[in-house]
Amino acid sequence: MQSKGLIKFLVAVLTVACLYALSFTFVTRKVERDAEAYAGGDIAKEKAYLDSIAGEVVYNLGVAKFTYRECKAQELPLGLDLKGGMNVTMEISLDELIRNLANNPKDEKFNNALTTAIQKSKSTNTSIVDLFINEYKASGASATLASFFATKDNSNFISNNSSEADVKKFLQVEADNAIQNSFKVLRTRIDKFGVASPNIQIQQGTNRILIELPGVNDADRVRKLLQGSAKLEFYETHDNGQIYPLLDNINRTLASSLKSTENTVAKADTATSDTTKKENLLANLGGNKAAKTDSSAAVANMAAQNPLFSVLMPSIYQTPDGQQQLAPGAQVGIAALKDTAKVNAYFERPEIKALIPANVKLLWAVKPEQSANLLSLYAIKVGAGETGSVLSGDVITDARDEFDPQTNSPVVSMKMNSYGAKEWRRVTAKASQKKEAIAIVLDNVVYSAPTVQSEIAGGNSSISGNFTIEDTKDLANVLKSGRLPTTAKIVEEAIVGPSLGQAAIDAGLNSSLIAVVVVMLFMVAYYNKAGWAANIAVIFNVFFLLGILASLNAVLTLPGIAGIVLTMGTAVDANVLINERIREEIRGGKSIRQAIADGYKYALPSILDGQITTFLVGVVLFFFGSGPILGFATTLMVGIITSLFTSIFISRLIFEFMLERDMKINVSFPWSANTLLGANFQFIKKRKIFYTISLIAVAISFISIFTKGFSLGVDFQGGRTYTVRYEQPVNLEEVRKNLDEVFQSTTEVKTFGSANQVRVTTTYHIQETSDEADAEVLAKLNSGLEKVSGNKYEILSSQKVGPSIASDITDRAAWSAIISILIIAVYIFVRFHKWQYSVGAAVATIHDGIILLGLFSLLDGIVPFSLDIDQHFVAAFLTVLGYSVNDTVVVFDRIREDISKAVGSNKSFGEIVNHAINTTLSRTIITSLTIIFVLVVLFIFGGEVIRGFAFAILVGIVVGTYSSIILASPVVYDLGKNNNSISKPKAVEPKVVTP
């Protein structure tokens, strides 16, 4: 084996890297177990514990130290289907944006075009901008589009002479800005909400934002938080010197209030004058050495005397003579991120709220300014009017991130309309007299509070500060969004209760462990010592797979666990191909050392072909899937890479280790040594019988598909679905009848797992995604469920999918299937250089897909588990296509090999193909068997959530194995039997050697 030392080095490096990546997960799990034990079941207390240590070092590697927050960011996170929580898809209202950009015109054709575009967007994934422009053109309007958007505010971008292409580009840029800004606003809201390990991302190419909130159980609060309109405002500010006495008063009031309830501090400790108090406090906070002590009692005493100032440091600076003074400006304090919740709780106490004047609002900065763990507090001046601000964001016409030409530092330039310019001149003239700051506030969060140096006329301003380039980009986007407020609405929603999440974890772990044991026992029972080498490679494969997923920060979902189990099967598949080839070489009379070397050499092309085709399907799934399917696709792709590495290299290292020590290597037991040896089934001669069987199966499938149809999951048809658990088993017909009465429409009710658990799907208010519609549907659902008298119930999970999302998912599913088949066909053509092989593989693949669809249609409602066509089914369907080709290319590789060996022989093309199928029969069946073992375990023990998923792949593998043997290669024969270039090997012409 060449480069053995390099491979050992790579294995060692990869092992250390994976241990490092997984170590963060071990650390966070330990911290969270400690928090759970400390809280004793009190969720609020557990969260408070974790908040308190968020910035504390919990992992010390010597050369590097990591806080809990940093460890949490690098752990292997669990998806909602494993942890419970809420998943939502937000859609940005771009139609509202378009109307705002055109100053809400009254033109009938303009508004009709936009209304039609909105309706069409629900059944297509074409952007609203494109739909609107197309509809307006089709309306026959005489006015140009530019005439609507050539407003004074848009004069920098659009004029009356602008072309349609210019308008389209302008609208698309503004739409992208609106989406980006909505993303930032939502991310900030979620950060303030306090969710552990949230996941938020823009769905590329759409106006949607995907959000995962693990552990969240207050759905109403989340909906209000995410769907509230964000409004940009400018506020005057109070100076730190004006606010410090208020904070000092709050501090003393808190000390007195807390002392009376906790009785922890003696009355004499607080009997000091205000002046002395202020001087001593500033001295203590500024670093008076006499006040600094390591005594925990002294620290506790300081916190008791100064409860506010123990968590909120007043804004101070040190003079040249060492004195502490209050810093000028609007920043009045700074607190550790972990303490901001405590500060907020103090400000919300009734006795403290009574102290804060009506013209004072205390707001936090949007993000840490001084370090990763400290957040500034600002004092906002609330004036007259509804909001108390001096200006709103709608006066801004443009904002850009630039560089100051003199200092070359990042700045933000801002331009206002005429009204804004007039008011801005008045406000800045007043603020410049005392060098006061103007706060830029969005969503009650301060994005910047620049000090005004002089009166600003003309409406053009430059905002400078200690900015990074990213800071100025963010601030510019925030300012530009102020004039174009857009709303975001929830168009898809899924809520998973913690009990269902725990059940999924248990099912996933149980199925994984059982699958590992079953596969390992089979490998040892069938391949003897060679089976142990394969098993060790499988263990390394799972370890490397988890380590790489952790390093990628990939979210582990239940389909992801299924993907891990399946990659164990693919790793074993590769070893099966290797072991079968080694056995074949041994039967050919080679020594064990040479047989192993040749076994790896000749098995490698088949292994690569099979795994690459499945990997390509994983790529398609990754780009077209969402949510848990992304987790499955990621796991599948990474698992294929790790299984290739471990199967080809680690198992080879184990064989080399045994050879170097003259250990006996057995690749079979006596009972398994000659499985299917000498098989000579007449597959080619009887191919027409098999064609007939396949055509009948395909015909039956089509009849069922077009007559009975499918049971579409909610993500394909839209609507709402709920998982409900009763205390006792229920009658499905009774539940269905009760729900049909309240919804006044047909309701789908199916058993989901046990007899006391049902899944309810309704299309009632399918077009409505508002909170009011959600509440009405839930009320009607409860009304129907309650009619099952004497049987209490619990709603474990819910999912809502709007019609536009359903249409998008349907389109993605169709395209993903088409693209997968095309990619597989192209790969086979490139690999084998003959179109006949591509067609043979494509025919077998399409055959497998149709029969799988037909079975899901035929058996729906007959088998006692869900056979919904949903995103999980799409993932299973595409996986089946990949695995079907996996077996097919093994036969194709042998056909190509046998053709090259048949040079000069009288073998016909039919004999060559038939011989190739028979000689690879044992490995085709054994590789499929290992996957089938895994899938049977997943089907039985994996839980109801993935039972249909496992069933689809299980059926697909069985059908795929059948088509690989009796369909793909016979089709190649029929297409190539009259083609000399494929059916007849070229004779080797003798070379004439001249002296």
JSON list of N, CA, C and O in Angstrom, two decimals, residues 769-810:
[
{"chain": "A", "resi": 769, "resn": "THR", "atom": "N", "xyz": [-53.09, 33.75, 6.69]},
{"chain": "A", "resi": 769, "resn": "THR", "atom": "CA", "xyz": [-51.94, 33.40, 7.53]},
{"chain": "A", "resi": 769, "resn": "THR", "atom": "C", "xyz": [-51.80, 34.34, 8.72]},
{"chain": "A", "resi": 769, "resn": "THR", "atom": "O", "xyz": [-50.78, 34.36, 9.38]},
{"chain": "A", "resi": 770, "resn": "SER", "atom": "N", "xyz": [-52.85, 35.13, 8.98]},
{"chain": "A", "resi": 770, "resn": "SER", "atom": "CA", "xyz": [-52.77, 36.11, 10.07]},
{"chain": "A", "resi": 770, "resn": "SER", "atom": "C", "xyz": [-52.91, 35.43, 11.43]},
{"chain": "A", "resi": 770, "resn": "SER", "atom": "O", "xyz": [-53.35, 34.28, 11.53]},
{"chain": "A", "resi": 771, "resn": "ASP", "atom": "N", "xyz": [-52.56, 36.17, 12.48]},
{"chain": "A", "resi": 771, "resn": "ASP", "atom": "CA", "xyz": [-52.72, 35.66, 13.84]},
{"chain": "A", "resi": 771, "resn": "ASP", "atom": "C", "xyz": [-54.18, 35.38, 14.15]},
{"chain": "A", "resi": 771, "resn": "ASP", "atom": "O", "xyz": [-54.51, 34.41, 14.85]},
{"chain": "A", "resi": 772, "resn": "GLU", "atom": "N", "xyz": [-55.07, 36.23, 13.64]},
{"chain": "A", "resi": 772, "resn": "GLU", "atom": "CA", "xyz": [-56.51, 36.04, 13.89]},
{"chain": "A", "resi": 772, "resn": "GLU", "atom": "C", "xyz": [-56.99, 34.73, 13.28]},
{"chain": "A", "resi": 772, "resn": "GLU", "atom": "O", "xyz": [-57.76, 33.98, 13.91]},
{"chain": "A", "resi": 773, "resn": "ALA", "atom": "N", "xyz": [-56.52, 34.43, 12.06]},
{"chain": "A", "resi": 773, "resn": "ALA", "atom": "CA", "xyz": [-56.91, 33.18, 11.42]},
{"chain": "A", "resi": 773, "resn": "ALA", "atom": "C", "xyz": [-56.35, 31.99, 12.19]},
{"chain": "A", "resi": 773, "resn": "ALA", "atom": "O", "xyz": [-57.04, 30.97, 12.37]},
{"chain": "A", "resi": 774, "resn": "ASP", "atom": "N", "xyz": [-55.11, 32.10, 12.65]},
{"chain": "A", "resi": 774, "resn": "ASP", "atom": "CA", "xyz": [-54.51, 31.02, 13.45]},
{"chain": "A", "resi": 774, "resn": "ASP", "atom": "C", "xyz": [-55.33, 30.75, 14.70]},
{"chain": "A", "resi": 774, "resn": "ASP", "atom": "O", "xyz": [-55.60, 29.60, 15.05]},
{"chain": "A", "resi": 775, "resn": "ALA", "atom": "N", "xyz": [-55.71, 31.84, 15.36]},
{"chain": "A", "resi": 775, "resn": "ALA", "atom": "CA", "xyz": [-56.48, 31.69, 16.60]},
{"chain": "A", "resi": 775, "resn": "ALA", "atom": "C", "xyz": [-57.84, 31.05, 16.34]},
{"chain": "A", "resi": 775, "resn": "ALA", "atom": "O", "xyz": [-58.31, 30.21, 17.11]},
{"chain": "A", "resi": 776, "resn": "GLU", "atom": "N", "xyz": [-58.48, 31.44, 15.23]},
{"chain": "A", "resi": 776, "resn": "GLU", "atom": "CA", "xyz": [-59.80, 30.88, 14.91]},
{"chain": "A", "resi": 776, "resn": "GLU", "atom": "C", "xyz": [-59.70, 29.40, 14.59]},
{"chain": "A", "resi": 776, "resn": "GLU", "atom": "O", "xyz": [-60.52, 28.59, 15.05]},
{"chain": "A", "resi": 777, "resn": "VAL", "atom": "N", "xyz": [-58.70, 29.01, 13.80]},
{"chain": "A", "resi": 777, "resn": "VAL", "atom": "CA", "xyz": [-58.52, 27.60, 13.46]},
{"chain": "A", "resi": 777, "resn": "VAL", "atom": "C", "xyz": [-58.25, 26.78, 14.72]},
{"chain": "A", "resi": 777, "resn": "VAL", "atom": "O", "xyz": [-58.82, 25.69, 14.91]},
{"chain": "A", "resi": 778, "resn": "LEU", "atom": "N", "xyz": [-57.39, 27.30, 15.60]},
{"chain": "A", "resi": 778, "resn": "LEU", "atom": "CA", "xyz": [-57.06, 26.58, 16.83]},
{"chain": "A", "resi": 778, "resn": "LEU", "atom": "C", "xyz": [-58.29, 26.43, 17.72]},
{"chain": "A", "resi": 778, "resn": "LEU", "atom": "O", "xyz": [-58.51, 25.38, 18.34]},
{"chain": "A", "resi": 779, "resn": "ALA", "atom": "N", "xyz": [-59.10, 27.49, 17.80]},
{"chain": "A", "resi": 779, "resn": "ALA", "atom": "CA", "xyz": [-60.32, 27.43, 18.62]},
{"chain": "A", "resi": 779, "resn": "ALA", "atom": "C", "xyz": [-61.27, 26.37, 18.09]},
{"chain": "A", "resi": 779, "resn": "ALA", "atom": "O", "xyz": [-61.86, 25.59, 18.85]},
{"chain": "A", "resi": 780, "resn": "LYS", "atom": "N", "xyz": [-61.46, 26.32, 16.77]},
{"chain": "A", "resi": 780, "resn": "LYS", "atom": "CA", "xyz": [-62.35, 25.33, 16.17]},
{"chain": "A", "resi": 780, "resn": "LYS", "atom": "C", "xyz": [-61.78, 23.92, 16.37]},
{"chain": "A", "resi": 780, "resn": "LYS", "atom": "O", "xyz": [-62.52, 22.96, 16.61]},
{"chain": "A", "resi": 781, "resn": "LEU", "atom": "N", "xyz": [-60.46, 23.79, 16.25]},
{"chain": "A", "resi": 781, "resn": "LEU", "atom": "CA", "xyz": [-59.83, 22.49, 16.46]},
{"chain": "A", "resi": 781, "resn": "LEU", "atom": "C", "xyz": [-60.12, 21.99, 17.88]},
{"chain": "A", "resi": 781, "resn": "LEU", "atom": "O", "xyz": [-60.53, 20.84, 18.08]},
{"chain": "A", "resi": 782, "resn": "ASN", "atom": "N", "xyz": [-59.88, 22.85, 18.86]},
{"chain": "A", "resi": 782, "resn": "ASN", "atom": "CA", "xyz": [-60.13, 22.46, 20.25]},
{"chain": "A", "resi": 782, "resn": "ASN", "atom": "C", "xyz": [-61.60, 22.12, 20.47]},
{"chain": "A", "resi": 782, "resn": "ASN", "atom": "O", "xyz": [-61.93, 21.18, 21.20]},
{"chain": "A", "resi": 783, "resn": "SER", "atom": "N", "xyz": [-62.48, 22.88, 19.81]},
{"chain": "A", "resi": 783, "resn": "SER", "atom": "CA", "xyz": [-63.92, 22.62, 19.94]},
{"chain": "A", "resi": 783, "resn": "SER", "atom": "C", "xyz": [-64.26, 21.22, 19.45]},
{"chain": "A", "resi": 783, "resn": "SER", "atom": "O", "xyz": [-65.07, 20.51, 20.07]},
{"chain": "A", "resi": 784, "resn": "GLY", "atom": "N", "xyz": [-63.64, 20.81, 18.33]},
{"chain": "A", "resi": 784, "resn": "GLY", "atom": "CA", "xyz": [-63.90, 19.49, 17.80]},
{"chain": "A", "resi": 784, "resn": "GLY", "atom": "C", "xyz": [-63.25, 18.38, 18.62]},
{"chain": "A", "resi": 784, "resn": "GLY", "atom": "O", "xyz": [-63.85, 17.33, 18.86]},
{"chain": "A", "resi": 785, "resn": "LEU", "atom": "N", "xyz": [-62.02, 18.62, 19.07]},
{"chain": "A", "resi": 785, "resn": "LEU", "atom": "CA", "xyz": [-61.30, 17.60, 19.84]},
{"chain": "A", "resi": 785, "resn": "LEU", "atom": "C", "xyz": [-61.96, 17.34, 21.19]},
{"chain": "A", "resi": 785, "resn": "LEU", "atom": "O", "xyz": [-61.95, 16.21, 21.69]},
{"chain": "A", "resi": 786, "resn": "GLU", "atom": "N", "xyz": [-62.53, 18.39, 21.77]},
{"chain": "A", "resi": 786, "resn": "GLU", "atom": "CA", "xyz": [-63.15, 18.26, 23.10]},
{"chain": "A", "resi": 786, "resn": "GLU", "atom": "C", "xyz": [-64.41, 17.40, 23.08]},
{"chain": "A", "resi": 786, "resn": "GLU", "atom": "O", "xyz": [-64.87, 16.94, 24.12]},
{"chain": "A", "resi": 787, "resn": "LYS", "atom": "N", "xyz": [-64.98, 17.18, 21.89]},
{"chain": "A", "resi": 787, "resn": "LYS", "atom": "CA", "xyz": [-66.21, 16.40, 21.80]},
{"chain": "A", "resi": 787, "resn": "LYS", "atom": "C", "xyz": [-66.00, 14.91, 22.09]},
{"chain": "A", "resi": 787, "resn": "LYS", "atom": "O", "xyz": [-66.96, 14.17, 22.26]},
{"chain": "A", "resi": 788, "resn": "VAL", "atom": "N", "xyz": [-64.73, 14.48, 22.07]},
{"chain": "A", "resi": 788, "resn": "VAL", "atom": "CA", "xyz": [-64.44, 13.10, 22.49]},
{"chain": "A", "resi": 788, "resn": "VAL", "atom": "C", "xyz": [-64.47, 13.10, 24.01]},
{"chain": "A", "resi": 788, "resn": "VAL", "atom": "O", "xyz": [-63.48, 13.35, 24.68]},
{"chain": "A", "resi": 789, "resn": "SER", "atom": "N", "xyz": [-65.63, 12.86, 24.57]},
{"chain": "A", "resi": 789, "resn": "SER", "atom": "CA", "xyz": [-65.86, 13.04, 26.00]},
{"chain": "A", "resi": 789, "resn": "SER", "atom": "C", "xyz": [-65.04, 12.06, 26.84]},
{"chain": "A", "resi": 789, "resn": "SER", "atom": "O", "xyz": [-64.82, 10.92, 26.45]},
{"chain": "A", "resi": 790, "resn": "GLY", "atom": "N", "xyz": [-64.60, 12.58, 28.00]},
{"chain": "A", "resi": 790, "resn": "GLY", "atom": "CA", "xyz": [-63.88, 11.76, 28.96]},
{"chain": "A", "resi": 790, "resn": "GLY", "atom": "C", "xyz": [-62.49, 11.36, 28.53]},
{"chain": "A", "resi": 790, "resn": "GLY", "atom": "O", "xyz": [-61.90, 10.45, 29.11]},
{"chain": "A", "resi": 791, "resn": "ASN", "atom": "N", "xyz": [-61.96, 12.00, 27.51]},
{"chain": "A", "resi": 791, "resn": "ASN", "atom": "CA", "xyz": [-60.64, 11.64, 27.01]},
{"chain": "A", "resi": 791, "resn": "ASN", "atom": "C", "xyz": [-59.83, 12.92, 26.82]},
{"chain": "A", "resi": 791, "resn": "ASN", "atom": "O", "xyz": [-59.99, 13.64, 25.84]},
{"chain": "A", "resi": 792, "resn": "LYS", "atom": "N", "xyz": [-58.96, 13.22, 27.77]},
{"chain": "A", "resi": 792, "resn": "LYS", "atom": "CA", "xyz": [-58.16, 14.43, 27.70]},
{"chain": "A", "resi": 792, "resn": "LYS", "atom": "C", "xyz": [-57.12, 14.32, 26.58]},
{"chain": "A", "resi": 792, "resn": "LYS", "atom": "O", "xyz": [-56.69, 13.22, 26.23]},
{"chain": "A", "resi": 793, "resn": "TYR", "atom": "N", "xyz": [-56.74, 15.48, 26.05]},
{"chain": "A", "resi": 793, "resn": "TYR", "atom": "CA", "xyz": [-55.79, 15.48, 24.93]},
{"chain": "A", "resi": 793, "resn": "TYR", "atom": "C", "xyz": [-54.76, 16.58, 25.11]},
{"chain": "A", "resi": 793, "resn": "TYR", "atom": "O", "xyz": [-54.92, 17.51, 25.90]},
{"chain": "A", "resi": 794, "resn": "GLU", "atom": "N", "xyz": [-53.69, 16.46, 24.30]},
{"chain": "A", "resi": 794, "resn": "GLU", "atom": "CA", "xyz": [-52.61, 17.45, 24.30]},
{"chain": "A", "resi": 794, "resn": "GLU", "atom": "C", "xyz": [-52.14, 17.64, 22.86]},
{"chain": "A", "resi": 794, "resn": "GLU", "atom": "O", "xyz": [-51.96, 16.66, 22.13]},
{"chain": "A", "resi": 795, "resn": "ILE", "atom": "N", "xyz": [-52.00, 18.90, 22.43]},
{"chain": "A", "resi": 795, "resn": "ILE", "atom": "CA", "xyz": [-51.47, 19.19, 21.09]},
{"chain": "A", "resi": 795, "resn": "ILE", "atom": "C", "xyz": [-49.95, 19.20, 21.17]},
{"chain": "A", "resi": 795, "resn": "ILE", "atom": "O", "xyz": [-49.35, 20.07, 21.81]},
{"chain": "A", "resi": 796, "resn": "LEU", "atom": "N", "xyz": [-49.32, 18.20, 20.55]},
{"chain": "A", "resi": 796, "resn": "LEU", "atom": "CA", "xyz": [-47.87, 18.03, 20.65]},
{"chain": "A", "resi": 796, "resn": "LEU", "atom": "C", "xyz": [-47.11, 18.92, 19.68]},
{"chain": "A", "resi": 796, "resn": "LEU", "atom": "O", "xyz": [-46.01, 19.38, 19.98]},
{"chain": "A", "resi": 797, "resn": "SER", "atom": "N", "xyz": [-47.67, 19.12, 18.50]},
{"chain": "A", "resi": 797, "resn": "SER", "atom": "CA", "xyz": [-46.98, 19.93, 17.50]},
{"chain": "A", "resi": 797, "resn": "SER", "atom": "C", "xyz": [-47.99, 20.48, 16.51]},
{"chain": "A", "resi": 797, "resn": "SER", "atom": "O", "xyz": [-49.12, 19.99, 16.42]},
{"chain": "A", "resi": 798, "resn": "SER", "atom": "N", "xyz": [-47.57, 21.51, 15.79]},
{"chain": "A", "resi": 798, "resn": "SER", "atom": "CA", "xyz": [-48.43, 22.09, 14.76]},
{"chain": "A", "resi": 798, "resn": "SER", "atom": "C", "xyz": [-47.57, 22.61, 13.62]},
{"chain": "A", "resi": 798, "resn": "SER", "atom": "O", "xyz": [-46.38, 22.90, 13.81]},
{"chain": "A", "resi": 799, "resn": "GLN", "atom": "N", "xyz": [-48.17, 22.69, 12.45]},
{"chain": "A", "resi": 799, "resn": "GLN", "atom": "CA", "xyz": [-47.46, 23.22, 11.28]},
{"chain": "A", "resi": 799, "resn": "GLN", "atom": "C", "xyz": [-48.44, 23.99, 10.42]},
{"chain": "A", "resi": 799, "resn": "GLN", "atom": "O", "xyz": [-49.58, 23.57, 10.22]},
{"chain": "A", "resi": 800, "resn": "LYS", "atom": "N", "xyz": [-48.00, 25.14, 9.92]},
{"chain": "A", "resi": 800, "resn": "LYS", "atom": "CA", "xyz": [-48.82, 25.96, 9.03]},
{"chain": "A", "resi": 800, "resn": "LYS", "atom": "C", "xyz": [-48.01, 26.26, 7.78]},
{"chain": "A", "resi": 800, "resn": "LYS", "atom": "O", "xyz": [-46.84, 26.65, 7.86]},
{"chain": "A", "resi": 801, "resn": "VAL", "atom": "N", "xyz": [-48.63, 26.07, 6.61]},
{"chain": "A", "resi": 801, "resn": "VAL", "atom": "CA", "xyz": [-47.97, 26.35, 5.34]},
{"chain": "A", "resi": 801, "resn": "VAL", "atom": "C", "xyz": [-48.91, 27.16, 4.47]},
{"chain": "A", "resi": 801, "resn": "VAL", "atom": "O", "xyz": [-50.02, 26.71, 4.16]},
{"chain": "A", "resi": 802, "resn": "GLY", "atom": "N", "xyz": [-48.47, 28.35, 4.08]},
{"chain": "A", "resi": 802, "resn": "GLY", "atom": "CA", "xyz": [-49.27, 29.19, 3.20]},
{"chain": "A", "resi": 802, "resn": "GLY", "atom": "C", "xyz": [-49.25, 28.66, 1.78]},
{"chain": "A", "resi": 802, "resn": "GLY", "atom": "O", "xyz": [-48.36, 27.90, 1.39]},
{"chain": "A", "resi": 803, "resn": "PRO", "atom": "N", "xyz": [-50.20, 29.07, 0.94]},
{"chain": "A", "resi": 803, "resn": "PRO", "atom": "CA", "xyz": [-50.28, 28.56, -0.44]},
{"chain": "A", "resi": 803, "resn": "PRO", "atom": "C", "xyz": [-49.05, 28.89, -1.28]},
{"chain": "A", "resi": 803, "resn": "PRO", "atom": "O", "xyz": [-48.66, 28.10, -2.13]},
{"chain": "A", "resi": 804, "resn": "SER", "atom": "N", "xyz": [-48.43, 30.04, -1.04]},
{"chain": "A", "resi": 804, "resn": "SER", "atom": "CA", "xyz": [-47.24, 30.39, -1.83]},
{"chain": "A", "resi": 804, "resn": "SER", "atom": "C", "xyz": [-46.07, 29.48, -1.49]},
{"chain": "A", "resi": 804, "resn": "SER", "atom": "O", "xyz": [-45.30, 29.07, -2.36]},
{"chain": "A", "resi": 805, "resn": "ILE", "atom": "N", "xyz": [-45.93, 29.15, -0.19]},
{"chain": "A", "resi": 805, "resn": "ILE", "atom": "CA", "xyz": [-44.88, 28.24, 0.24]},
{"chain": "A", "resi": 805, "resn": "ILE", "atom": "C", "xyz": [-45.13, 26.86, -0.36]},
{"chain": "A", "resi": 805, "resn": "ILE", "atom": "O", "xyz": [-44.21, 26.20, -0.86]},
{"chain": "A", "resi": 806, "resn": "ALA", "atom": "N", "xyz": [-46.39, 26.39, -0.29]},
{"chain": "A", "resi": 806, "resn": "ALA", "atom": "CA", "xyz": [-46.73, 25.07, -0.82]},
{"chain": "A", "resi": 806, "resn": "ALA", "atom": "C", "xyz": [-46.40, 24.99, -2.31]},
{"chain": "A", "resi": 806, "resn": "ALA", "atom": "O", "xyz": [-45.87, 23.98, -2.78]},
{"chain": "A", "resi": 807, "resn": "SER", "atom": "N", "xyz": [-46.73, 26.05, -3.05]},
{"chain": "A", "resi": 807, "resn": "SER", "atom": "CA", "xyz": [-46.44, 26.07, -4.48]},
{"chain": "A", "resi": 807, "resn": "SER", "atom": "C", "xyz": [-44.93, 26.02, -4.72]},
{"chain": "A", "resi": 807, "resn": "SER", "atom": "O", "xyz": [-44.45, 25.30, -5.60]},
{"chain": "A", "resi": 808, "resn": "ASP", "atom": "N", "xyz": [-44.20, 26.77, -3.93]},
{"chain": "A", "resi": 808, "resn": "ASP", "atom": "CA", "xyz": [-42.75, 26.81, -4.07]},
{"chain": "A", "resi": 808, "resn": "ASP", "atom": "C", "xyz": [-42.14, 25.44, -3.79]},
{"chain": "A", "resi": 808, "resn": "ASP", "atom": "O", "xyz": [-41.27, 24.96, -4.53]},
{"chain": "A", "resi": 809, "resn": "ILE", "atom": "N", "xyz": [-42.61, 24.78, -2.72]},
{"chain": "A", "resi": 809, "resn": "ILE", "atom": "CA", "xyz": [-42.08, 23.46, -2.36]},
{"chain": "A", "resi": 809, "resn": "ILE", "atom": "C", "xyz": [-42.40, 22.45, -3.45]},
{"chain": "A", "resi": 809, "resn": "ILE", "atom": "O", "xyz": [-41.56, 21.61, -3.82]},
{"chain": "A", "resi": 810, "resn": "THR", "atom": "N", "xyz": [-43.61, 22.51, -4.02]},
{"chain": "A", "resi": 810, "resn": "THR", "atom": "CA", "xyz": [-44.00, 21.60, -5.09]},
{"chain": "A", "resi": 810, "resn": "THR", "atom": "C", "xyz": [-43.09, 21.78, -6.31]},
{"chain": "A", "resi": 810, "resn": "THR", "atom": "O", "xyz": [-42.62, 20.80, -6.90]}
]
